[in-house]
Tab-separated table of N, CA, C and O in Angstrom:
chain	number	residue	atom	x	y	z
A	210	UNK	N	-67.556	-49.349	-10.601
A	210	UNK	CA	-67.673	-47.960	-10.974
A	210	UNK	C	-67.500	-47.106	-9.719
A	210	UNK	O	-68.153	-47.406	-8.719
A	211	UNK	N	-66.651	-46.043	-9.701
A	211	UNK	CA	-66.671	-45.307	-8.908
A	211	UNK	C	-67.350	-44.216	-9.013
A	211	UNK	O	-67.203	-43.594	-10.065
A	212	UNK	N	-68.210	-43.706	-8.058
A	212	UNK	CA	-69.174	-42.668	-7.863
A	212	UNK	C	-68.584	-41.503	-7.044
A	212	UNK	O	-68.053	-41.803	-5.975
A	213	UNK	N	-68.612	-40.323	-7.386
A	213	UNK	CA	-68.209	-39.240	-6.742
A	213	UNK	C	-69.627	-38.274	-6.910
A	213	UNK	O	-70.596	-38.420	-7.655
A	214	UNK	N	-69.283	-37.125	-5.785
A	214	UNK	CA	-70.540	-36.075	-6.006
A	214	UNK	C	-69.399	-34.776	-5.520
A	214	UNK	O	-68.582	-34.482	-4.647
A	215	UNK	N	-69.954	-34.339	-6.634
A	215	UNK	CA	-69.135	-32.463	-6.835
A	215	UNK	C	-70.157	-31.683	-6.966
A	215	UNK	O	-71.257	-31.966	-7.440
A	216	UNK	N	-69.676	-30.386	-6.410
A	216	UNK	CA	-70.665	-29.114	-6.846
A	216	UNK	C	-69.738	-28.311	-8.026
A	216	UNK	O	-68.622	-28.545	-8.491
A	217	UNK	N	-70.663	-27.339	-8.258
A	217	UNK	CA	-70.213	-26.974	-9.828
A	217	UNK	C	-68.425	-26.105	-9.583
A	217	UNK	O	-67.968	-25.787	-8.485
A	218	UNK	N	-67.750	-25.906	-10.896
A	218	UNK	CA	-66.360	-25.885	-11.331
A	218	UNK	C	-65.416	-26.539	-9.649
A	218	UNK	O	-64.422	-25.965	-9.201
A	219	UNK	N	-65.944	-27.580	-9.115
A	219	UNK	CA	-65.140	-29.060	-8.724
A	219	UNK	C	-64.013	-29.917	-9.823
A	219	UNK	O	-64.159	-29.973	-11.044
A	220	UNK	N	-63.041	-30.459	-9.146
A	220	UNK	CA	-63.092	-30.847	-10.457
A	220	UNK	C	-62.320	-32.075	-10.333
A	220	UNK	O	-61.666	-31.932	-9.300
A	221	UNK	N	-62.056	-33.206	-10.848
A	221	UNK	CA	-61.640	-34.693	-10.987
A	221	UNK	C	-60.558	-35.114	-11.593
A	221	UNK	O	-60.662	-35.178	-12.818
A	222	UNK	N	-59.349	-35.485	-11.046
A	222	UNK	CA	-58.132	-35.602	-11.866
A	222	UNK	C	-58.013	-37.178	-12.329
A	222	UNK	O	-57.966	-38.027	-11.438
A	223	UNK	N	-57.969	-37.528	-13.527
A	223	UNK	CA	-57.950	-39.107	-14.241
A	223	UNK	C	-56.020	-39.009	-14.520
A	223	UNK	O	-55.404	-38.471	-15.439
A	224	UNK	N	-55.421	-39.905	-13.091
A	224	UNK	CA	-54.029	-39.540	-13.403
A	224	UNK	C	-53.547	-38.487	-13.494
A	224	UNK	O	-53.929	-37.612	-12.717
A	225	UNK	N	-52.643	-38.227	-14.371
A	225	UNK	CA	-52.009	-36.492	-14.370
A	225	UNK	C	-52.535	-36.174	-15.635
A	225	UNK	O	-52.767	-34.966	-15.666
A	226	UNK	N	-52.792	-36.667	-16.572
A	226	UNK	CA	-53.593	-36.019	-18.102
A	226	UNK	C	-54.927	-35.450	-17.924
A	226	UNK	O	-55.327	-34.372	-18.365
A	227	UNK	N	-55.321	-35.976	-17.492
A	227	UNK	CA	-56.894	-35.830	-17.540
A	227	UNK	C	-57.476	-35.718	-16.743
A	227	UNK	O	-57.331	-36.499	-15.802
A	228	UNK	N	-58.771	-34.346	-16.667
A	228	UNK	CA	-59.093	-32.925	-15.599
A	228	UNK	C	-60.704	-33.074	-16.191
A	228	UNK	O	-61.004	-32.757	-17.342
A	229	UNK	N	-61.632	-33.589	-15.235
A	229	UNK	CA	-62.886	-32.990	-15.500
A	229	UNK	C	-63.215	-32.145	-14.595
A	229	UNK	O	-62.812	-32.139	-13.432
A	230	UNK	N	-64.010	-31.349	-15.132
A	230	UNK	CA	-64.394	-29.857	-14.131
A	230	UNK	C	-65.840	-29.763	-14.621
A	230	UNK	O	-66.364	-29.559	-15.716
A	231	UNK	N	-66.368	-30.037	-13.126
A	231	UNK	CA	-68.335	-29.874	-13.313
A	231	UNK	C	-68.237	-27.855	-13.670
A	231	UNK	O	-67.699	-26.947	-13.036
A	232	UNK	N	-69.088	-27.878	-15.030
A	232	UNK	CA	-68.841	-26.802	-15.434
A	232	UNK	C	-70.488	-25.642	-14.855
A	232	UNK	O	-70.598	-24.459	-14.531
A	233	UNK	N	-71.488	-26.817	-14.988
A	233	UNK	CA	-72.619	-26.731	-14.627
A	233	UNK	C	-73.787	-27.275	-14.071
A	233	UNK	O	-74.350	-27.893	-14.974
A	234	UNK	N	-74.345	-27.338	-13.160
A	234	UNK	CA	-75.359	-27.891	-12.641
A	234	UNK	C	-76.890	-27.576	-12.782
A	234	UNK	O	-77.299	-26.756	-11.960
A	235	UNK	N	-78.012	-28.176	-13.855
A	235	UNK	CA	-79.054	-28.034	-13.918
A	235	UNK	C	-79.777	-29.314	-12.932
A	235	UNK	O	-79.252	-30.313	-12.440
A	236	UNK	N	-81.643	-28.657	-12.866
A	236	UNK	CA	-82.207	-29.962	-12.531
A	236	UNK	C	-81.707	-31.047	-12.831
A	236	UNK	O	-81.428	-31.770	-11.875
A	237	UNK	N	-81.416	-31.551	-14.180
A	237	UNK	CA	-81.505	-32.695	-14.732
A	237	UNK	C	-80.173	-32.600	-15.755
A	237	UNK	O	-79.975	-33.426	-16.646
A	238	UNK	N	-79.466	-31.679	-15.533
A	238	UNK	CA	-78.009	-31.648	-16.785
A	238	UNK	C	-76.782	-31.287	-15.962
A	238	UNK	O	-76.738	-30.581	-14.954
A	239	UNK	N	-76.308	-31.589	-16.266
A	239	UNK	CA	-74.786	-31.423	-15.567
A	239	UNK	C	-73.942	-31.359	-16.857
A	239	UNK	O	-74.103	-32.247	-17.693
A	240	UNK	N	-72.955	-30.260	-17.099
A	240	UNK	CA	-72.027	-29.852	-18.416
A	240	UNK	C	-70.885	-30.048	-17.567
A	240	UNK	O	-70.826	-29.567	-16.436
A	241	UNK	N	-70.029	-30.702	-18.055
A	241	UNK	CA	-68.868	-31.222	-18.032
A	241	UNK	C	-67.758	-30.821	-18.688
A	241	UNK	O	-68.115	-30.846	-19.866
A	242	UNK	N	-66.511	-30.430	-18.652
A	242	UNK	CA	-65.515	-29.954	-18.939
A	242	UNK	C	-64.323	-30.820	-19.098
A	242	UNK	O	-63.467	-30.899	-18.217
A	243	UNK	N	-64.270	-31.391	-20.082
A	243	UNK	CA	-63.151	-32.841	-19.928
A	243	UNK	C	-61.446	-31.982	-20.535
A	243	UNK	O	-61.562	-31.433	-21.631
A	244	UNK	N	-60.767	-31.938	-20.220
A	244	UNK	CA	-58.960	-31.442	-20.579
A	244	UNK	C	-58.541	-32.907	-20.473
A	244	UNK	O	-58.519	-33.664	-19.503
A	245	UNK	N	-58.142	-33.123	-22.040
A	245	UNK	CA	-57.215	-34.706	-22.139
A	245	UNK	C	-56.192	-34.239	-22.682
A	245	UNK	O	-56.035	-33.018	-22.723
A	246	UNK	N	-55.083	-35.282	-23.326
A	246	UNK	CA	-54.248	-34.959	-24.108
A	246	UNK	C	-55.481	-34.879	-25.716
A	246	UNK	O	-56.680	-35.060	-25.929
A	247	UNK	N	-54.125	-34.459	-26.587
A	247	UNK	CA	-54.902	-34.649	-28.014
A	247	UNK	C	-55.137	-35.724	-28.525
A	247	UNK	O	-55.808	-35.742	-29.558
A	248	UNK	N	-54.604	-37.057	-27.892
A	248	UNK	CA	-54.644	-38.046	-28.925
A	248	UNK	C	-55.421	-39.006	-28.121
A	248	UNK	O	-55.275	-40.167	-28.502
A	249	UNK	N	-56.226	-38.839	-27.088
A	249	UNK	CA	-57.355	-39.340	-26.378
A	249	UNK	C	-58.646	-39.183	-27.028
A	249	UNK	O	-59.144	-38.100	-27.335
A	250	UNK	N	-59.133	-40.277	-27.211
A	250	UNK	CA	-60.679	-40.087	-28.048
A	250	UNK	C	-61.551	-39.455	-26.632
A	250	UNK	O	-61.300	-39.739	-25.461
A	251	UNK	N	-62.469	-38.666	-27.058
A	251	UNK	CA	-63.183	-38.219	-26.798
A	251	UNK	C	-64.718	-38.345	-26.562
A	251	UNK	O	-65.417	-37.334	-26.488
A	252	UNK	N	-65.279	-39.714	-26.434
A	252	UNK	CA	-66.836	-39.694	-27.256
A	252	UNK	C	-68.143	-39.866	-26.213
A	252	UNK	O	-68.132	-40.634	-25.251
A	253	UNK	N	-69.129	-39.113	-26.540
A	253	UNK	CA	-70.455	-39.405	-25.772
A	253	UNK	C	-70.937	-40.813	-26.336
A	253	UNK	O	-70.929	-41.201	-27.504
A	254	UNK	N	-71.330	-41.425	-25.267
A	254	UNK	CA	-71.377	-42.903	-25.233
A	254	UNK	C	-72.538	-43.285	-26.589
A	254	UNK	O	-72.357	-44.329	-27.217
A	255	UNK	N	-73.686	-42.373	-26.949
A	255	UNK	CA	-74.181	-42.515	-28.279
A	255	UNK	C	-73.545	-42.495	-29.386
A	255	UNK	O	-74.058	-42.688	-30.488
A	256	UNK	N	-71.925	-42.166	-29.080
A	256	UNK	CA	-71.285	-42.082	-30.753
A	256	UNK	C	-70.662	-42.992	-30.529
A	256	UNK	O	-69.603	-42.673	-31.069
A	257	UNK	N	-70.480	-44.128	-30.034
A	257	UNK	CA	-69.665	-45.078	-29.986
A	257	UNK	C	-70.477	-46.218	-31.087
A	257	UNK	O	-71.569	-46.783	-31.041
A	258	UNK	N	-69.469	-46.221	-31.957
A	258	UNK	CA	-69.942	-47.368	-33.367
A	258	UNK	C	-70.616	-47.122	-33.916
A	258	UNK	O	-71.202	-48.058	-34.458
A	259	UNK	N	-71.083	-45.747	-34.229
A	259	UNK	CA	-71.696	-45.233	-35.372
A	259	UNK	C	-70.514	-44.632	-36.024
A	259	UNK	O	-69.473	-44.228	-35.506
A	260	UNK	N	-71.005	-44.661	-37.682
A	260	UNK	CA	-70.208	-43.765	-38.564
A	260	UNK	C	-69.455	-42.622	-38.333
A	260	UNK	O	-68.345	-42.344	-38.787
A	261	UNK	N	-70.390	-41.787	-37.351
A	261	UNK	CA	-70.192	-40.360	-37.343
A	261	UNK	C	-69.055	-40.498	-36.674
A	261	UNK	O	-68.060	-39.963	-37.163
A	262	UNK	N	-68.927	-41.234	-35.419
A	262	UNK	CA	-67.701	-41.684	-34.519
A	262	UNK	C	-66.316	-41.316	-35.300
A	262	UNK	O	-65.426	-40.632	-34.794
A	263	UNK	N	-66.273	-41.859	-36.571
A	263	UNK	CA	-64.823	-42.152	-37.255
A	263	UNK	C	-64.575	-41.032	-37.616
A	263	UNK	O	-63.361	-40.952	-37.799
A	264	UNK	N	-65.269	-39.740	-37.904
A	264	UNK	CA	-64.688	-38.500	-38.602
A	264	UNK	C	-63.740	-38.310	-37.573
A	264	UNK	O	-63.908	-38.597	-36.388
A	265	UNK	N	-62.590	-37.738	-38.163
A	265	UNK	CA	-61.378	-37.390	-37.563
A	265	UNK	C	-61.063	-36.003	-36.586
A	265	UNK	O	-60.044	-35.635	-36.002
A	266	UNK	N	-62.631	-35.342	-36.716
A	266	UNK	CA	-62.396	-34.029	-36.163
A	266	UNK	C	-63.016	-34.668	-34.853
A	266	UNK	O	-62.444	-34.305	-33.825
A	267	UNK	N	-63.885	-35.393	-34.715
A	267	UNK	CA	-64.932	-35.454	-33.952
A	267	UNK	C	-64.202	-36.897	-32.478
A	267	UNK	O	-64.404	-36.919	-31.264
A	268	UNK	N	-63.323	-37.925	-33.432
A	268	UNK	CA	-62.847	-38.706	-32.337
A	268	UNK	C	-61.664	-38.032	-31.941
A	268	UNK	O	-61.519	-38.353	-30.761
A	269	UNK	N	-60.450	-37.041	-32.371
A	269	UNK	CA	-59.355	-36.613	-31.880
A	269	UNK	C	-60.208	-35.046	-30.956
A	269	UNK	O	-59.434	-34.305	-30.350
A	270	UNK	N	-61.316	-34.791	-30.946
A	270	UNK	CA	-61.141	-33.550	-29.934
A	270	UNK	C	-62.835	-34.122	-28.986
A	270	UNK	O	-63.174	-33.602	-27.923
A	271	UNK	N	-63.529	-35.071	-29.582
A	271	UNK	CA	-64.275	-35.089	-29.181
A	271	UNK	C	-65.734	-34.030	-29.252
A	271	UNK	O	-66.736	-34.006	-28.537
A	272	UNK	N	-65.354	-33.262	-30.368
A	272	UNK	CA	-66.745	-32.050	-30.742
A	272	UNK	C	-66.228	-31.973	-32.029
A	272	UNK	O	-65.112	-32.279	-32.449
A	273	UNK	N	-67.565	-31.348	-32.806
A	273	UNK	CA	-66.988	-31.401	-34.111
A	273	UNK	C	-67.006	-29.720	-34.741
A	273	UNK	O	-67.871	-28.851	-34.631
A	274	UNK	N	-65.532	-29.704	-35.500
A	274	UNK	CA	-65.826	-28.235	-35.735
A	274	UNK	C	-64.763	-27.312	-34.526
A	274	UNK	O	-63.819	-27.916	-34.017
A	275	UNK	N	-65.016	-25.933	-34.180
A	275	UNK	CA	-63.714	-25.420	-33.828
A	275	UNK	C	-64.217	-25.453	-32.553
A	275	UNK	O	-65.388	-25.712	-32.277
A	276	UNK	N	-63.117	-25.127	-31.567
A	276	UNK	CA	-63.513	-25.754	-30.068
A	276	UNK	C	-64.561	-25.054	-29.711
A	276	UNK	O	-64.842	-24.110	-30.450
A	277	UNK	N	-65.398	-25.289	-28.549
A	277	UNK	CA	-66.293	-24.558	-27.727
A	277	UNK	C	-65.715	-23.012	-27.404
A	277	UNK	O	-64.511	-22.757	-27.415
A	278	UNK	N	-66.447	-22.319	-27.201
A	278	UNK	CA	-65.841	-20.782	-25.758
A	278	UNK	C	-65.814	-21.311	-24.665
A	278	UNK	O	-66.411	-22.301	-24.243
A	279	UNK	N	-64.887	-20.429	-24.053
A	279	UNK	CA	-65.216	-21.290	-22.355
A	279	UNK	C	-65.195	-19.655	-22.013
A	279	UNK	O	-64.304	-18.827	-22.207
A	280	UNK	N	-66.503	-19.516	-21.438
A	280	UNK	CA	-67.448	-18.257	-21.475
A	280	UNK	C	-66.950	-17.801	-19.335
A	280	UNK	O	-66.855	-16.710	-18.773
A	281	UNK	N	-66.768	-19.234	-18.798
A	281	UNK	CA	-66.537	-19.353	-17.330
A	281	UNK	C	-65.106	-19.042	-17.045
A	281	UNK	O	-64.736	-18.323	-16.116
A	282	UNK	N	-64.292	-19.657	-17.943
A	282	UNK	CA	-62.519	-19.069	-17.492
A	282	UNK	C	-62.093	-19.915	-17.473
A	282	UNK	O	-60.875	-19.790	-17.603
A	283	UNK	N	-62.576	-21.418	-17.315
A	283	UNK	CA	-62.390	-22.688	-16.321
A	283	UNK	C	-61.148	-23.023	-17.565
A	283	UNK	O	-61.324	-22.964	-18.781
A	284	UNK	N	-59.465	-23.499	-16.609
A	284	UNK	CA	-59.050	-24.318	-17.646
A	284	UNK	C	-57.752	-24.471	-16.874
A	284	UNK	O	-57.921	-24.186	-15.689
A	285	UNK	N	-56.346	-24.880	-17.211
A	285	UNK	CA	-55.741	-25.426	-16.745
A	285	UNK	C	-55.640	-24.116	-15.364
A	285	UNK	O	-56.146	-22.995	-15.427
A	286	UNK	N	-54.899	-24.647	-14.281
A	286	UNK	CA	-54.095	-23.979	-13.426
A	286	UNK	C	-52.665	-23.180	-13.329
A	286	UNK	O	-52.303	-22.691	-12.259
């Protein structure tokens, strides 16, 4: 596993698709900003092999329902 340490809107390139950007830094939370393609599953490691996992809104964007706001600006370059 590779370990990195960022301060907040830092941000992590996975190849050329895929952009995480530390969106926020609490005591104990860190919000994350993942940019994939569309056809990259998406999942917090608790939805992996549960039911809920398979709905189609929820593994093609990774949230369920219409996207988040991005209230910060943060997004491609």
């Amino acid at each position: 596993m590779l370990v990195l340490s960022r301060k907040a809107l830092q941000q992590i390139r996975i190849g050329e698709d895929i952009r995480l950007t530390i969106v926020k830094v609490d005591r104990n939370q860190v919000r994350i900003g993942i940019e994939a393609p569309a056809g990259i599953p998406i999942l917090r490691e608790e939805l992996v092999g549960k039911d809920r996992a398979t709905e189609p809104d929820v593994v093609a964007t990774g949230h369920q329902g219409k996207p988040p706001s991005n209230p910060q600006g943060i997004g491609p370059r």
